[in-house]
Tab-separated table of C-alpha atoms in Angstrom:
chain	number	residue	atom	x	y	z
A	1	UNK	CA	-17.114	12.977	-16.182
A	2	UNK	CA	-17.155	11.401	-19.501
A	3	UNK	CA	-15.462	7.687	-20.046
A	4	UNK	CA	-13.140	9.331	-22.618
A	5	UNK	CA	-12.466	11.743	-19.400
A	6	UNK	CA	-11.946	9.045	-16.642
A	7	UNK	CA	-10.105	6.916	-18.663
A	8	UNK	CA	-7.178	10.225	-19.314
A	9	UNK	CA	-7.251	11.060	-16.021
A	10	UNK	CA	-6.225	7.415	-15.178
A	11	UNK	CA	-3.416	7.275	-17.787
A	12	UNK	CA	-2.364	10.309	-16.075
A	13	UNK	CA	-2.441	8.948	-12.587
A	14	UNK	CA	-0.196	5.926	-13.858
A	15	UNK	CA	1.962	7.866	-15.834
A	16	UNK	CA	2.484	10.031	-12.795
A	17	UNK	CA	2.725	7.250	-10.345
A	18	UNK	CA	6.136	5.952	-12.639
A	19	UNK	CA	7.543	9.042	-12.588
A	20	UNK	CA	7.424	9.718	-8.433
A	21	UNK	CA	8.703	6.117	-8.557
A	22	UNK	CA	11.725	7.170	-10.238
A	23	UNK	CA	12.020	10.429	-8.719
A	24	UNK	CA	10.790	10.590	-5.581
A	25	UNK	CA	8.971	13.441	-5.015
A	26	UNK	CA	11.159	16.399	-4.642
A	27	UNK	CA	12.187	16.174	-7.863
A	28	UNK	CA	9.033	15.938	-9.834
A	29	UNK	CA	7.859	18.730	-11.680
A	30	UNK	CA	4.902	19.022	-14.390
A	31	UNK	CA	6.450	19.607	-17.223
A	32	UNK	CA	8.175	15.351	-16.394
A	33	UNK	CA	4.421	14.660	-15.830
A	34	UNK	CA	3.730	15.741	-19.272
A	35	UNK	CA	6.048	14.278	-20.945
A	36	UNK	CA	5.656	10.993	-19.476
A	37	UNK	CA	2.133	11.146	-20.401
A	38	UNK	CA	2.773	12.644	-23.685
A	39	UNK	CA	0.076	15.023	-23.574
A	40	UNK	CA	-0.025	19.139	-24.076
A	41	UNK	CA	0.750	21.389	-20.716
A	42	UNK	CA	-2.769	22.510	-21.128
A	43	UNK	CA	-4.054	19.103	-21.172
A	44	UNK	CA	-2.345	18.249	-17.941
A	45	UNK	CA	-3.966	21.185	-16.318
A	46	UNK	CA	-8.095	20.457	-17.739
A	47	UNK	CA	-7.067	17.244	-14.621
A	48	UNK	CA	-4.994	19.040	-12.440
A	49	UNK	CA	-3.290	22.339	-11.487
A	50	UNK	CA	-0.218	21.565	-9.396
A	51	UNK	CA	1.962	18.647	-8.728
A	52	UNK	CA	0.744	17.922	-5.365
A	53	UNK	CA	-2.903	17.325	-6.290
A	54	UNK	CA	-1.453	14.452	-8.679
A	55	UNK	CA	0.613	13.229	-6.450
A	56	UNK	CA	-2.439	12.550	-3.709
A	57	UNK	CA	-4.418	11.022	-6.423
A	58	UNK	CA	-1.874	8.637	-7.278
A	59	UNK	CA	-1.587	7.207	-3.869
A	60	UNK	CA	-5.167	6.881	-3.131
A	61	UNK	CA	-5.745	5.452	-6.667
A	62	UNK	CA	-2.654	2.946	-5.821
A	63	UNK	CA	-3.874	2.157	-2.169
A	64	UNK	CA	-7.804	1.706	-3.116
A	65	UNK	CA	-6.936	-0.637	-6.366
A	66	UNK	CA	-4.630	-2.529	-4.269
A	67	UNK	CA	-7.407	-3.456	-0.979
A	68	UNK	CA	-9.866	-3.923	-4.432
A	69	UNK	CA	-7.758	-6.174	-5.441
A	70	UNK	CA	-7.437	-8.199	-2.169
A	71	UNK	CA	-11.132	-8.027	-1.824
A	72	UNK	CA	-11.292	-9.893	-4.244
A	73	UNK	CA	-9.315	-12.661	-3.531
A	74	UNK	CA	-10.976	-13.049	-0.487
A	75	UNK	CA	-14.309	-13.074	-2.502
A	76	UNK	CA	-13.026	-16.065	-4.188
A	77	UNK	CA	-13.001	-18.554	-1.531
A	78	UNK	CA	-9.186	-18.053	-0.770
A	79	UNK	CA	-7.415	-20.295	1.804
A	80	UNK	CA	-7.053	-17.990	4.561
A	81	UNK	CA	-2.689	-19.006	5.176
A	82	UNK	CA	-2.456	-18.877	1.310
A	83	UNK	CA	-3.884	-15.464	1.393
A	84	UNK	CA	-1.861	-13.911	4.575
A	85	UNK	CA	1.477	-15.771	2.351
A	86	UNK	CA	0.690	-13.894	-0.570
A	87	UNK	CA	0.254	-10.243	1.520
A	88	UNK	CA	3.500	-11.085	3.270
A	89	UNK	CA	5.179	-12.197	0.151
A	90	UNK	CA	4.085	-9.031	-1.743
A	91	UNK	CA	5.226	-7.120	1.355
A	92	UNK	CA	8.926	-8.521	0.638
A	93	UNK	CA	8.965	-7.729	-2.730
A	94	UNK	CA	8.594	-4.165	-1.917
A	95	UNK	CA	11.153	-3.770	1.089
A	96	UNK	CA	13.894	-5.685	-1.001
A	97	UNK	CA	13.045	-3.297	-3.977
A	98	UNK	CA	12.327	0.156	-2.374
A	99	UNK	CA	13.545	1.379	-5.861
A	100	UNK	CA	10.156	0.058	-7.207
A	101	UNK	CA	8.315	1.565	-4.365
A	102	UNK	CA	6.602	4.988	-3.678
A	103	UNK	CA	6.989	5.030	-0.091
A	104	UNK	CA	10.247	7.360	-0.434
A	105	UNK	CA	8.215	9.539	-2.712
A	106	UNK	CA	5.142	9.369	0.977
A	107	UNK	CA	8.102	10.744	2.988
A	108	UNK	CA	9.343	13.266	1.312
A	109	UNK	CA	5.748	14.429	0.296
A	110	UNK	CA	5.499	14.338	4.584
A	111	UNK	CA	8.733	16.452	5.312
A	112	UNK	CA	7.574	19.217	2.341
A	113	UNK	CA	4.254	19.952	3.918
A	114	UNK	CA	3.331	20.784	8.096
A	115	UNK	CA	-0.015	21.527	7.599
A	116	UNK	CA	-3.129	19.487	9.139
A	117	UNK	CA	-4.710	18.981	6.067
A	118	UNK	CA	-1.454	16.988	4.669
A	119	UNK	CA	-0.453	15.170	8.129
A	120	UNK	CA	-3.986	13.938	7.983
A	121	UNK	CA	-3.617	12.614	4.356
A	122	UNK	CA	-0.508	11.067	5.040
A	123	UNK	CA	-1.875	9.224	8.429
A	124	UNK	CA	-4.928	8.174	6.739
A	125	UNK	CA	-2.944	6.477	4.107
A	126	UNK	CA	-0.437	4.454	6.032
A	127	UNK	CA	-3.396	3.365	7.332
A	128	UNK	CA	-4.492	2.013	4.606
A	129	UNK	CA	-1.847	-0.773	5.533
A	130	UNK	CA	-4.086	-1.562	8.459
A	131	UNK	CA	-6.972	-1.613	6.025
A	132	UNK	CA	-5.680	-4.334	4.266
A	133	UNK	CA	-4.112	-6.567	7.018
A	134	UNK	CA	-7.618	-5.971	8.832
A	135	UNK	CA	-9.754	-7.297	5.744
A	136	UNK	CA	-7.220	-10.172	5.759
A	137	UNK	CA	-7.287	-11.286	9.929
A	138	UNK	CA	-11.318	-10.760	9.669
A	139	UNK	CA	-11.767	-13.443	7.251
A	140	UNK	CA	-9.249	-15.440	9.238
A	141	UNK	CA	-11.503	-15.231	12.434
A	142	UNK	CA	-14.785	-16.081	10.154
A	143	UNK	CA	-12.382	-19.243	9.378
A	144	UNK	CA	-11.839	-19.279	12.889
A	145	UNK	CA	-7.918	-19.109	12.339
A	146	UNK	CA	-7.393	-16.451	14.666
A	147	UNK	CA	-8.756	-14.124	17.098
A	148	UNK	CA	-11.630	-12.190	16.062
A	149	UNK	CA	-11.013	-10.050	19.680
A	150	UNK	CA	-7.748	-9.294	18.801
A	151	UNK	CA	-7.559	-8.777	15.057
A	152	UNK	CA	-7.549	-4.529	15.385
A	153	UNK	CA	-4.522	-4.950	17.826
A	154	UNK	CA	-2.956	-7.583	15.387
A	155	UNK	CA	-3.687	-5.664	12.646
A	156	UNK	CA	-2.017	-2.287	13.924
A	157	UNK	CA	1.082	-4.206	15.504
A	158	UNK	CA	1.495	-6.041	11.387
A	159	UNK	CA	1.619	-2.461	10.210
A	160	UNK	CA	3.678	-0.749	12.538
A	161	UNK	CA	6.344	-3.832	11.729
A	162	UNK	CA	6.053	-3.463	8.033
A	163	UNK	CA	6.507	0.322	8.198
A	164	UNK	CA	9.477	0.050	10.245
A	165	UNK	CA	11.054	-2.294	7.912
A	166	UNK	CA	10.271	0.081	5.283
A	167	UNK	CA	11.855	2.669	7.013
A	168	UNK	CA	15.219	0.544	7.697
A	169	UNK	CA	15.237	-0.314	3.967
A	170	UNK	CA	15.198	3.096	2.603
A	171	UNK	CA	17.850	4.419	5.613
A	172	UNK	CA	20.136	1.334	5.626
A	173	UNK	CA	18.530	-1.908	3.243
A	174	UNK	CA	17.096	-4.983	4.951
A	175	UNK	CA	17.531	-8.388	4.123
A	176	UNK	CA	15.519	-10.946	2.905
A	177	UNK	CA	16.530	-13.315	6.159
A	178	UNK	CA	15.640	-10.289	8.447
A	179	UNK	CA	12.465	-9.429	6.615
A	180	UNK	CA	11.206	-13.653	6.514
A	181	UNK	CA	12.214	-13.684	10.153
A	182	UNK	CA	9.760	-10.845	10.774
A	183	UNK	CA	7.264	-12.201	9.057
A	184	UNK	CA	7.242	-15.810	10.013
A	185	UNK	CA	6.987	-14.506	13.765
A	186	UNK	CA	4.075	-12.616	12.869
A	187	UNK	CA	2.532	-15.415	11.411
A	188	UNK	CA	2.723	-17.362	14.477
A	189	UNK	CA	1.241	-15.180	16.699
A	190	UNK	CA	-1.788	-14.522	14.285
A	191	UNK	CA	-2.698	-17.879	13.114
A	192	UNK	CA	-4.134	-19.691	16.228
A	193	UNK	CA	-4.962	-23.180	14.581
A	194	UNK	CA	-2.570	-23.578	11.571
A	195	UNK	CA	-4.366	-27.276	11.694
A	196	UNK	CA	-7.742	-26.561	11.519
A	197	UNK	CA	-7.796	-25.033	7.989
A	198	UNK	CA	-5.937	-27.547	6.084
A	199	UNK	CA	-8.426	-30.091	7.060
A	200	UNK	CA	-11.572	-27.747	6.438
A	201	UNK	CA	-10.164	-27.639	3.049
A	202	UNK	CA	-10.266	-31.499	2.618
């Protein structure tokens, strides 16, 4: 695929990933694709042919560019408290403003389709949440901040947490007390020697 090629299809993707924001995805069709890329119908379909291929792009191009992206911050020496603040913190951001989010957009995608091949897409990216906490609690054991024996249990109970929350926001709202209670109990039970890395770092 030419540049000029990968660099449409990735307009596309984040044209595309704005509208399911917006809409959800029961409501998208590709005719709002193309306009909100502001390309020809028959442009649209040289990259894809149906509204569900786009929509599975998007969220593996979303969930790959955001462990990328925490790769490297742990590539540049982070602190590894700093760095588990910053995933919480982000985590926040998105339960308080599910309106911003394109988990609503996940489950509907879920509920429209029963077969194996789209259950499997849809477990293997949730667990892309587990990805991301586990890339986070391994460089915490290397630090020796917590429990290198127990990060793939710690790592799957974080997620299972943060998805529930996400669920309770979109069915009722959750609150920013609720959601830094969560957190800062989480916290405790996966940092191990809170100590120890403030006075590696001096």
């Amino acid at each position: 695929m030419s540049t000029r090629s990968i660099e449409k299809k990735a307009l596309i993707l984040e044209k595309a990933k704005q509208v399911f924001i917006r809409k959800g995805y029961n409501g998208v069709t590709m005719k709002d694709i193309v306009e909100e890329c502001g390309i020809s119908r028959g442009g649209l379909y040289l990259y894809y042919n149906s509204v569900d291929e786009i929509f599975m792009d998007v969220i593996e191009s979303h969930n790959d560019t955001k462990l990328k992206q925490l790769q490297v911050s742990i590539k540049d020496d982070s602190v590894f408290q700093e760095l588990l603040d910053r995933y919480f913190q982000m985590q926040t951001e998105r339960l308080l403003h599910m309106e911003n989010s394109l988990m609503l957009a996940m489950y509907e995608f879920f509920l429209a389709h029963k077969k194996e091949f789209n259950k499997n897409f849809f477990f293997n990216q949730f667990h892309n949440t587990k990805k991301m906490i586990l890339e986070i609690l391994t460089f915490g054991a290397e630090k020796g901040l917590t429990e290198q024996n127990s990060i793939n249990k710690l790592s799957e109970m974080i997620m299972f947490v943060i998805e529930g929350l996400g669920t309770l926001a979109m069915s009722s709202g959750v609150t920013k007390e609720l959601v830094d209670q969560q957190f800062t109990l989480l916290k405790r039970i996966v940092i191990k020697n809170p100590e120890k890395e403030q006075s590696d770092e001096k």
